[in-house]
Amino acid sequence: PMTAVQARRFAGLSDIGRIRATNQDSWGAYPQQSLFIVADGVACSTDGALAAALVVELLPTYVSRHL
């Protein structure tokens, strides 16, 4: 069987849009787990940015332990 190493390239960009004053979105890339995360902030919450950041921070550990 032939084996090959494939390089993956990725990028992320988030835009504030036209309505909101702040951007609460967050993203993360964990290619070693084949995991790419986009977390949309909770627009009407003052903690939307925190919620999105926590998902990006904690989800890779959850996936590695439970999936």
Backbone as a chain_set.jsonl record, in Angstrom:
{"seq": "PMTAVQARRFAGLSDIGRIRATNQDSWGAYPQQSLFIVADGVACSTDGALAAALVVELLPTYVSRHL", "coords": {"N": [[0.824, -1.19, 0.0], [0.423, 2.228, -0.71], [1.571, 5.1, 0.946], [0.955, 8.465, 1.814], [1.823, 11.749, 2.716], [-0.243, 14.329, 3.416], [-0.503, 17.745, 3.18], [-2.453, 20.105, 4.832], [-4.064, 23.124, 4.352], [-5.452, 25.962, 5.937], [-7.681, 28.605, 6.81], [-9.134, 31.286, 8.684], [-11.743, 33.618, 9.123], [-13.589, 36.223, 10.486], [-16.357, 38.367, 10.447], [-17.636, 41.469, 11.521], [-20.042, 42.404, 10.584], [-22.97, 44.374, 9.651], [-24.636, 45.357, 11.623], [-24.056, 44.878, 14.405], [-22.064, 46.125, 17.181], [-19.863, 44.885, 18.182], [-17.851, 41.955, 17.624], [-18.694, 38.738, 18.3], [-18.011, 36.244, 17.539], [-16.071, 33.213, 17.234], [-13.313, 31.133, 16.292], [-11.585, 28.055, 15.647], [-8.857, 25.899, 14.831], [-7.928, 22.588, 14.685], [-6.069, 20.635, 13.363], [-4.744, 18.205, 13.838], [-6.653, 16.679, 15.023], [-8.51, 16.606, 13.092], [-10.416, 18.591, 13.324], [-12.36, 21.397, 13.033], [-13.594, 24.4, 14.06], [-16.349, 26.576, 14.255], [-17.735, 29.049, 16.073], [-20.566, 30.731, 16.824], [-21.277, 33.773, 18.286], [-23.515, 34.724, 20.986], [-25.839, 36.856, 20.212], [-27.589, 38.618, 21.659], [-26.633, 38.586, 24.182], [-24.511, 39.625, 26.84], [-22.411, 38.031, 27.328], [-21.761, 36.642, 25.053], [-19.395, 36.533, 23.502], [-17.657, 35.297, 25.281], [-18.927, 32.807, 25.566], [-18.663, 31.745, 22.945], [-15.857, 31.659, 22.744], [-15.248, 29.827, 24.774], [-16.351, 27.463, 23.77], [-14.65, 26.979, 21.575], [-12.271, 26.634, 22.949], [-12.76, 24.44, 24.714], [-14.047, 22.33, 23.341], [-12.257, 20.676, 21.711], [-10.963, 19.048, 23.668], [-13.149, 17.692, 24.764], [-14.029, 16.242, 22.513], [-11.787, 14.589, 22.034], [-11.883, 12.994, 24.291], [-14.403, 11.737, 24.269], [-15.251, 10.935, 21.746]], "CA": [[0.0, 0.0, 0.0], [1.154, 3.478, -0.786], [1.192, 6.103, 1.929], [1.328, 9.821, 1.431], [1.565, 12.79, 3.702], [-0.954, 15.428, 2.775], [-0.536, 18.984, 3.954], [-3.735, 20.818, 4.781], [-3.993, 24.548, 4.637], [-6.746, 26.478, 6.361], [-7.704, 30.007, 7.25], [-10.394, 31.675, 9.292], [-12.031, 35.046, 9.122], [-14.896, 36.549, 11.021], [-16.705, 39.743, 10.127], [-18.575, 42.05, 12.476], [-21.332, 42.638, 9.941], [-23.441, 45.757, 9.549], [-25.558, 45.754, 12.692], [-23.482, 44.798, 15.747], [-20.916, 46.977, 17.509], [-18.738, 44.004, 18.478], [-17.896, 40.634, 17.015], [-18.628, 37.729, 19.351], [-17.703, 34.947, 16.944], [-14.759, 32.65, 17.501], [-13.042, 29.939, 15.488], [-10.355, 27.353, 15.989], [-8.471, 24.802, 13.941], [-7.164, 21.537, 15.338], [-5.924, 19.661, 12.27], [-4.318, 16.899, 14.339], [-7.885, 15.973, 15.361], [-9.435, 16.851, 11.976], [-11.489, 19.349, 13.948], [-12.391, 22.81, 12.684], [-14.732, 24.893, 14.828], [-16.872, 27.934, 14.107], [-18.688, 29.283, 17.161], [-21.274, 31.989, 16.659], [-21.602, 34.4, 19.567], [-24.924, 34.898, 21.314], [-25.939, 38.286, 19.913], [-28.314, 39.416, 22.652], [-26.049, 38.351, 25.496], [-23.242, 40.3, 27.102], [-21.384, 36.989, 27.433], [-21.701, 35.877, 23.805], [-17.997, 36.313, 23.111], [-17.126, 34.301, 26.211], [-19.518, 31.51, 25.206], [-18.028, 31.271, 21.71], [-14.46, 31.34, 23.041], [-15.211, 28.598, 25.57], [-16.592, 26.329, 22.868], [-13.422, 26.737, 20.812], [-11.241, 26.165, 23.88], [-13.075, 23.191, 25.403], [-14.553, 21.264, 22.47], [-11.254, 19.668, 21.328], [-10.761, 18.094, 24.762], [-14.346, 16.859, 24.828], [-14.008, 15.327, 21.361], [-10.755, 13.574, 22.212], [-12.25, 12.076, 25.377], [-15.69, 11.071, 24.129], [-15.575, 10.466, 20.389]], "C": [[0.872, 1.26, 0.0], [0.653, 4.432, 0.297], [1.674, 7.468, 1.458], [1.007, 10.765, 2.583], [0.92, 13.948, 2.96], [-0.962, 16.63, 3.703], [-1.883, 19.648, 3.757], [-3.482, 22.267, 5.135], [-5.385, 25.032, 5.01], [-6.58, 27.93, 6.785], [-9.063, 30.285, 7.861], [-10.531, 33.183, 9.286], [-13.433, 35.248, 9.655], [-15.14, 38.025, 10.778], [-17.767, 40.242, 11.093], [-19.966, 42.256, 11.878], [-21.729, 44.105, 9.997], [-24.218, 46.258, 10.758], [-24.873, 45.838, 14.057], [-22.292, 45.74, 15.935], [-19.67, 46.156, 17.807], [-18.935, 42.669, 17.78], [-17.71, 39.593, 18.111], [-18.271, 36.343, 18.817], [-16.287, 34.508, 17.304], [-14.561, 31.429, 16.61], [-11.726, 29.323, 15.943], [-10.114, 26.207, 15.03], [-7.559, 23.85, 14.698], [-6.956, 20.411, 14.331], [-5.475, 18.284, 12.735], [-5.509, 16.04, 14.743], [-8.886, 16.01, 14.2], [-10.658, 17.614, 12.475], [-11.329, 20.83, 13.624], [-13.694, 23.376, 13.241], [-15.067, 26.324, 14.433], [-17.94, 28.095, 15.175], [-19.273, 30.678, 17.004], [-21.634, 32.536, 18.031], [-23.101, 34.54, 19.749], [-25.208, 36.401, 21.274], [-26.587, 39.118, 21.009], [-27.752, 39.259, 24.053], [-24.744, 39.13, 25.645], [-22.092, 39.299, 27.189], [-21.266, 36.145, 26.17], [-20.291, 35.576, 23.356], [-17.352, 35.257, 24.001], [-17.65, 32.916, 25.865], [-18.847, 30.936, 23.963], [-16.581, 30.864, 21.966], [-14.333, 30.048, 23.852], [-15.452, 27.359, 24.72], [-15.309, 25.981, 22.115], [-12.317, 26.19, 21.716], [-11.508, 24.754, 24.391], [-13.501, 22.036, 24.498], [-13.478, 20.259, 22.038], [-10.99, 18.632, 22.412], [-11.949, 17.15, 24.877], [-14.343, 15.818, 23.708], [-12.978, 14.231, 21.571], [-11.105, 12.571, 23.308], [-13.485, 11.232, 25.083], [-16.018, 10.559, 22.726], [-14.452, 9.652, 19.808]], "O": [[1.921, 1.314, 0.642], [-0.551, 4.547, 0.527], [2.694, 7.579, 0.779], [0.035, 10.579, 3.314], [1.476, 14.476, 1.997], [-1.374, 16.54, 4.859], [-2.387, 19.737, 2.637], [-2.777, 22.583, 6.093], [-6.38, 24.562, 4.459], [-5.479, 28.398, 7.074], [-10.034, 29.585, 7.574], [-9.554, 33.918, 9.428], [-14.354, 34.513, 9.301], [-14.224, 38.839, 10.893], [-18.692, 39.508, 11.44], [-20.957, 42.277, 12.608], [-20.923, 44.967, 10.348], [-24.433, 47.462, 10.899], [-25.103, 46.798, 14.793], [-21.608, 46.101, 14.977], [-18.551, 46.659, 17.703], [-20.048, 42.307, 17.398], [-16.676, 39.574, 18.779], [-18.236, 35.376, 19.578], [-15.428, 35.326, 17.633], [-15.527, 30.772, 16.221], [-10.877, 29.985, 16.539], [-11.051, 25.622, 14.487], [-6.55, 24.256, 15.274], [-7.588, 19.359, 14.429], [-5.795, 17.287, 12.088], [-5.4, 14.815, 14.802], [-9.996, 15.493, 14.327], [-11.79, 17.317, 12.093], [-10.295, 21.434, 13.907], [-14.775, 22.881, 12.923], [-14.183, 27.17, 14.294], [-18.933, 27.368, 15.184], [-18.555, 31.676, 17.047], [-22.231, 31.833, 18.846], [-23.863, 34.481, 18.784], [-24.853, 37.128, 22.202], [-26.149, 40.242, 21.254], [-28.341, 39.754, 25.014], [-23.976, 39.271, 24.693], [-20.925, 39.687, 27.13], [-20.723, 35.042, 26.216], [-20.015, 34.476, 22.878], [-16.586, 34.42, 23.524], [-16.888, 31.949, 25.871], [-18.501, 29.755, 23.939], [-16.126, 29.837, 21.46], [-13.407, 29.266, 23.634], [-14.822, 26.323, 24.933], [-14.933, 24.812, 22.033], [-11.515, 25.366, 21.279], [-10.58, 23.951, 24.491], [-13.328, 20.874, 24.865], [-13.771, 19.065, 22.001], [-10.811, 17.453, 22.105], [-11.775, 15.946, 25.066], [-14.627, 14.644, 23.947], [-13.262, 13.061, 21.313], [-10.669, 11.421, 23.256], [-13.604, 10.12, 25.597], [-16.984, 9.815, 22.556], [-14.554, 9.179, 18.676]]}, "num_chains": 1, "name": "protein.A"}
